[in-house]
Amino acid sequence: MSYANLYEAPGPRGVRRNRVLGALIALALLGVAYAVYARFDEKDQWAAEKWTPLLRADVWSTFILPGLAGTLLAAVAGVVLAGVFGMVFAAARLSEHRWVRVPAGAVVEFFRAVPLLLLIFFAFFGSYVLIGVNVSAFAAVVFGLTVYNGSVIAEIIRAGVLSLPRGQSEAAYAVGMRKSQVMRLVLLPQALRAMLPAVVSQFIVLLKDSALGLIVGYDELVDRGLNGIAANFSNVIPAAILIAAIFILINLSLDRLAHWLNDRRSARAR
């Protein structure tokens, strides 16, 4: 089906209306940007002494790069473990056995409902009560990222499997495959390919969620790059703008990766 048929091109009047609305929105955004700039200028936030430290090599090597390394380390560990968690619990929720499906559903719904901040907090401060060991801040952050985002990914994959035509599984059963083989070799690979953009988008959310590690003192980009720089140079706003720009660049790169993977999948399907 051609998607061009789902959208009717506007006529001359519609084109003029869209141009006028676009111009008004652009002017409004420029007005907001100027108001922010003027307000910051009144508070001397554009002064050179507040921005110069951000160009120093020692500031990057002491605060920004170690914080970025901590963020990426927690994010990579969270992505791997959340992916495994999501696939395992997606398969469990699709099980024909009630004694597997119901507990898996309870686990997924529980971790989806509890805020990630509380999961990290409980993992760090409650670990000694539960297992008699104080876990590290890194372990607490990765645990929270894994169970929360893994539960979301489990639902994404489950939705992808349920969206597949029933003929896929019926054909696999017809050639003698067992239930586990059908799920592992036929359904899950197709669901992952179909839901790959949504999965990558959730991984982008996971990367940003790693900033919540500051509540337990984990050395990540917001804690080291923002709090560390601001504490030493009293330039909270410039440091925050820099850290936000770094996150935007990373997330844009991941977003482009998601689009590239989706384009490859579409081209292969064609």
GROMACS .gro file of C-alpha atoms in nm:
model
  270
    1MET     CA    1   0.000   0.000   0.000
    2SER     CA    2   0.132   0.345  -0.090
    3TYR     CA    3   0.147   0.586   0.203
    4ALA     CA    4   0.115   0.876  -0.039
    5ASN     CA    5  -0.255   0.797  -0.065
    6LEU     CA    6  -0.300   0.860   0.307
    7TYR     CA    7  -0.205   1.229   0.280
    8GLU     CA    8  -0.379   1.483   0.064
    9ALA     CA    9  -0.153   1.765  -0.053
   10PRO     CA   10  -0.287   2.108   0.052
   11GLY     CA   11  -0.414   2.348  -0.208
   12PRO     CA   12  -0.288   2.706  -0.266
   13ARG     CA   13  -0.486   2.837   0.031
   14GLY     CA   14  -0.359   2.559   0.255
   15VAL     CA   15   0.000   2.623   0.145
   16ARG     CA   16  -0.033   2.993   0.229
   17ARG     CA   17  -0.189   2.911   0.566
   18ASN     CA   18   0.091   2.667   0.648
   19ARG     CA   19   0.355   2.923   0.554
   20VAL     CA   20   0.194   3.189   0.771
   21LEU     CA   21   0.167   2.949   1.066
   22GLY     CA   22   0.527   2.840   1.018
   23ALA     CA   23   0.645   3.200   1.013
   24LEU     CA   24   0.446   3.285   1.328
   25ILE     CA   25   0.585   2.982   1.512
   26ALA     CA   26   0.940   3.070   1.404
   27LEU     CA   27   0.895   3.427   1.527
   28ALA     CA   28   0.757   3.303   1.859
   29LEU     CA   29   1.054   3.070   1.905
   30LEU     CA   30   1.296   3.349   1.818
   31GLY     CA   31   1.121   3.572   2.073
   32VAL     CA   32   1.155   3.307   2.344
   33ALA     CA   33   1.521   3.252   2.253
   34TYR     CA   34   1.592   3.625   2.271
   35ALA     CA   35   1.413   3.655   2.606
   36VAL     CA   36   1.626   3.372   2.747
   37TYR     CA   37   1.942   3.527   2.603
   38ALA     CA   38   1.858   3.871   2.743
   39ARG     CA   39   1.775   3.731   3.086
   40PHE     CA   40   2.101   3.537   3.101
   41ASP     CA   41   2.288   3.846   2.982
   42GLU     CA   42   2.143   4.048   3.270
   43LYS     CA   43   2.285   3.789   3.511
   44ASP     CA   44   2.628   3.790   3.337
   45GLN     CA   45   2.589   3.428   3.232
   46TRP     CA   46   2.758   3.499   2.897
   47ALA     CA   47   3.066   3.649   3.062
   48ALA     CA   48   3.393   3.505   2.931
   49GLU     CA   49   3.517   3.401   3.276
   50LYS     CA   50   3.222   3.162   3.311
   51TRP     CA   51   3.283   2.992   2.975
   52THR     CA   52   3.662   2.991   2.959
   53PRO     CA   53   3.701   2.703   3.211
   54LEU     CA   54   3.497   2.480   2.978
   55LEU     CA   55   3.774   2.512   2.718
   56ARG     CA   56   4.053   2.401   2.951
   57ALA     CA   57   4.203   2.055   2.898
   58ASP     CA   58   4.232   1.987   3.272
   59VAL     CA   59   3.858   2.053   3.321
   60TRP     CA   60   3.776   1.798   3.053
   61SER     CA   61   4.021   1.539   3.185
   62THR     CA   62   3.912   1.588   3.548
   63PHE     CA   63   3.535   1.632   3.520
   64ILE     CA   64   3.378   1.588   3.178
   65LEU     CA   65   3.556   1.286   3.029
   66PRO     CA   66   3.547   1.074   3.349
   67GLY     CA   67   3.180   1.159   3.391
   68LEU     CA   68   3.109   1.072   3.028
   69ALA     CA   69   3.295   0.743   3.070
   70GLY     CA   70   3.083   0.661   3.376
   71THR     CA   71   2.763   0.742   3.189
   72LEU     CA   72   2.858   0.531   2.886
   73LEU     CA   73   2.976   0.241   3.104
   74ALA     CA   74   2.648   0.229   3.295
   75ALA     CA   75   2.450   0.274   2.973
   76VAL     CA   76   2.630  -0.006   2.787
   77ALA     CA   77   2.591  -0.246   3.079
   78GLY     CA   78   2.225  -0.145   3.112
   79VAL     CA   79   2.160  -0.191   2.739
   80VAL     CA   80   2.308  -0.542   2.734
   81LEU     CA   81   2.135  -0.660   3.050
   82ALA     CA   82   1.805  -0.487   2.971
   83GLY     CA   83   1.807  -0.649   2.627
   84VAL     CA   84   1.858  -0.994   2.778
   85PHE     CA   85   1.598  -0.923   3.049
   86GLY     CA   86   1.349  -0.803   2.788
   87MET     CA   87   1.387  -1.105   2.562
   88VAL     CA   88   1.364  -1.354   2.849
   89PHE     CA   89   1.056  -1.200   3.004
   90ALA     CA   90   0.889  -1.136   2.669
   91ALA     CA   91   0.922  -1.506   2.593
   92ALA     CA   92   0.798  -1.592   2.943
   93ARG     CA   93   0.492  -1.368   2.907
   94LEU     CA   94   0.409  -1.542   2.579
   95SER     CA   95   0.439  -1.888   2.735
   96GLU     CA   96   0.142  -2.122   2.716
   97HIS     CA   97   0.210  -2.231   3.075
   98ARG     CA   98   0.022  -2.020   3.326
   99TRP     CA   99   0.275  -2.086   3.602
  100VAL     CA  100   0.538  -1.916   3.380
  101ARG     CA  101   0.325  -1.647   3.219
  102VAL     CA  102   0.160  -1.506   3.533
  103PRO     CA  103   0.475  -1.456   3.748
  104ALA     CA  104   0.660  -1.309   3.450
  105GLY     CA  105   0.374  -1.067   3.393
  106ALA     CA  106   0.376  -0.968   3.760
  107VAL     CA  107   0.751  -0.898   3.752
  108VAL     CA  108   0.727  -0.689   3.435
  109GLU     CA  109   0.428  -0.486   3.555
  110PHE     CA  110   0.589  -0.428   3.896
  111PHE     CA  111   0.916  -0.292   3.759
  112ARG     CA  112   0.735  -0.084   3.498
  113ALA     CA  113   0.520   0.077   3.767
  114VAL     CA  114   0.795   0.165   4.018
  115PRO     CA  115   0.987   0.486   3.932
  116LEU     CA  116   1.344   0.423   3.825
  117LEU     CA  117   1.474   0.664   4.088
  118LEU     CA  118   1.322   0.449   4.363
  119LEU     CA  119   1.464   0.130   4.211
  120ILE     CA  120   1.816   0.276   4.218
  121PHE     CA  121   1.762   0.411   4.568
  122PHE     CA  122   1.631   0.079   4.705
  123ALA     CA  123   1.905  -0.121   4.533
  124PHE     CA  124   2.177   0.095   4.689
  125PHE     CA  125   2.039   0.147   5.039
  126GLY     CA  126   1.832  -0.170   5.074
  127SER     CA  127   2.086  -0.422   4.949
  128TYR     CA  128   2.239  -0.474   5.293
  129VAL     CA  129   1.898  -0.546   5.447
  130LEU     CA  130   1.810  -0.797   5.173
  131ILE     CA  131   2.139  -0.976   5.099
  132GLY     CA  132   2.372  -0.849   5.372
  133VAL     CA  133   2.605  -0.676   5.124
  134ASN     CA  134   2.635  -0.309   5.033
  135VAL     CA  135   2.638  -0.295   4.655
  136SER     CA  136   2.833  -0.028   4.471
  137ALA     CA  137   2.670   0.278   4.319
  138PHE     CA  138   2.748   0.140   3.973
  139ALA     CA  139   2.569  -0.189   4.050
  140ALA     CA  140   2.267  -0.004   4.188
  141VAL     CA  141   2.240   0.215   3.879
  142VAL     CA  142   2.279  -0.078   3.640
  143PHE     CA  143   2.022  -0.280   3.836
  144GLY     CA  144   1.766   0.000   3.810
  145LEU     CA  145   1.835   0.058   3.441
  146THR     CA  146   1.813  -0.315   3.371
  147VAL     CA  147   1.488  -0.404   3.542
  148TYR     CA  148   1.298  -0.086   3.449
  149ASN     CA  149   1.401  -0.057   3.085
  150GLY     CA  150   1.412  -0.434   3.046
  151SER     CA  151   1.046  -0.451   3.148
  152VAL     CA  152   0.956  -0.189   2.888
  153ILE     CA  153   1.156  -0.374   2.623
  154ALA     CA  154   0.981  -0.698   2.719
  155GLU     CA  155   0.646  -0.536   2.641
  156ILE     CA  156   0.780  -0.394   2.314
  157ILE     CA  157   0.903  -0.736   2.202
  158ARG     CA  158   0.583  -0.906   2.316
  159ALA     CA  159   0.380  -0.657   2.113
  160GLY     CA  160   0.604  -0.727   1.815
  161VAL     CA  161   0.552  -1.102   1.844
  162LEU     CA  162   0.174  -1.065   1.878
  163SER     CA  163   0.168  -0.841   1.568
  164LEU     CA  164   0.317  -1.116   1.350
  165PRO     CA  165   0.081  -1.318   1.128
  166ARG     CA  166  -0.023  -1.648   1.284
  167GLY     CA  167   0.095  -1.822   0.970
  168GLN     CA  168   0.456  -1.771   1.079
  169SER     CA  169   0.421  -1.991   1.385
  170GLU     CA  170   0.184  -2.236   1.211
  171ALA     CA  171   0.436  -2.290   0.932
  172ALA     CA  172   0.711  -2.348   1.187
  173TYR     CA  173   0.500  -2.604   1.372
  174ALA     CA  174   0.418  -2.770   1.042
  175VAL     CA  175   0.786  -2.845   0.976
  176GLY     CA  176   0.821  -3.003   1.320
  177MET     CA  177   0.961  -2.724   1.535
  178ARG     CA  178   0.900  -2.722   1.908
  179LYS     CA  179   0.752  -2.425   2.094
  180SER     CA  180   1.093  -2.307   2.215
  181GLN     CA  181   1.238  -2.332   1.865
  182VAL     CA  182   0.949  -2.141   1.713
  183MET     CA  183   0.992  -1.862   1.965
  184ARG     CA  184   1.373  -1.850   1.946
  185LEU     CA  185   1.427  -1.905   1.573
  186VAL     CA  186   1.115  -1.764   1.408
  187LEU     CA  187   0.911  -1.523   1.619
  188LEU     CA  188   1.168  -1.335   1.832
  189PRO     CA  189   1.403  -1.249   1.541
  190GLN     CA  190   1.115  -1.112   1.334
  191ALA     CA  191   0.970  -0.920   1.629
  192LEU     CA  192   1.308  -0.767   1.709
  193ARG     CA  193   1.353  -0.651   1.351
  194ALA     CA  194   1.002  -0.508   1.341
  195MET     CA  195   1.032  -0.328   1.675
  196LEU     CA  196   1.398  -0.228   1.640
  197PRO     CA  197   1.334   0.148   1.619
  198ALA     CA  198   1.123   0.134   1.936
  199VAL     CA  199   1.389  -0.074   2.113
  200VAL     CA  200   1.666   0.169   2.015
  201SER     CA  201   1.448   0.461   2.131
  202GLN     CA  202   1.415   0.291   2.468
  203PHE     CA  203   1.792   0.254   2.482
  204ILE     CA  204   1.817   0.631   2.428
  205VAL     CA  205   1.587   0.674   2.728
  206LEU     CA  206   1.812   0.437   2.922
  207LEU     CA  207   2.116   0.651   2.843
  208LYS     CA  208   1.945   0.964   2.975
  209ASP     CA  209   1.814   0.775   3.280
  210SER     CA  210   2.172   0.696   3.382
  211ALA     CA  211   2.191   1.057   3.507
  212LEU     CA  212   1.972   0.949   3.801
  213GLY     CA  213   2.280   0.776   3.940
  214LEU     CA  214   2.377   1.104   4.105
  215ILE     CA  215   2.129   1.027   4.386
  216VAL     CA  216   2.360   0.747   4.506
  217GLY     CA  217   2.685   0.930   4.428
  218TYR     CA  218   2.767   0.751   4.104
  219ASP     CA  219   3.030   0.936   3.900
  220GLU     CA  220   2.839   1.006   3.580
  221LEU     CA  221   2.826   1.302   3.344
  222VAL     CA  222   2.572   1.517   3.530
  223ASP     CA  223   2.738   1.465   3.869
  224ARG     CA  224   3.098   1.512   3.757
  225GLY     CA  225   3.043   1.745   3.463
  226LEU     CA  226   2.777   1.971   3.610
  227ASN     CA  227   2.816   1.960   3.987
  228GLY     CA  228   3.194   1.925   3.977
  229ILE     CA  229   3.254   2.214   3.737
  230ALA     CA  230   2.995   2.442   3.901
  231ALA     CA  231   3.142   2.378   4.246
  232ASN     CA  232   3.489   2.482   4.130
  233PHE     CA  233   3.412   2.766   3.890
  234SER     CA  234   3.062   2.889   3.994
  235ASN     CA  235   2.926   2.857   3.640
  236VAL     CA  236   2.619   2.638   3.675
  237ILE     CA  237   2.438   2.763   3.362
  238PRO     CA  238   2.734   2.729   3.119
  239ALA     CA  239   2.819   2.386   3.261
  240ALA     CA  240   2.456   2.275   3.229
  241ILE     CA  241   2.442   2.396   2.868
  242LEU     CA  242   2.760   2.203   2.785
  243ILE     CA  243   2.637   1.880   2.949
  244ALA     CA  244   2.300   1.914   2.774
  245ALA     CA  245   2.479   1.960   2.440
  246ILE     CA  246   2.683   1.643   2.498
  247PHE     CA  247   2.368   1.443   2.576
  248ILE     CA  248   2.196   1.589   2.268
  249LEU     CA  249   2.486   1.486   2.043
  250ILE     CA  250   2.490   1.132   2.182
  251ASN     CA  251   2.113   1.094   2.155
  252LEU     CA  252   2.107   1.234   1.801
  253SER     CA  253   2.373   0.981   1.704
  254LEU     CA  254   2.167   0.698   1.850
  255ASP     CA  255   1.855   0.832   1.680
  256ARG     CA  256   2.035   0.834   1.345
  257LEU     CA  257   2.145   0.478   1.415
  258ALA     CA  258   1.782   0.379   1.474
  259HIS     CA  259   1.674   0.541   1.147
  260TRP     CA  260   1.960   0.374   0.962
  261LEU     CA  261   1.868   0.033   1.098
  262ASN     CA  262   1.503   0.091   1.011
  263ASP     CA  263   1.595   0.199   0.656
  264ARG     CA  264   1.807  -0.111   0.614
  265ARG     CA  265   1.522  -0.328   0.739
  266SER     CA  266   1.278  -0.162   0.500
  267ALA     CA  267   1.516  -0.196   0.206
  268ARG     CA  268   1.572  -0.564   0.285
  269ALA     CA  269   1.197  -0.620   0.312
  270ARG     CA  270   1.144  -0.459  -0.029
   0.00000   0.00000   0.00000
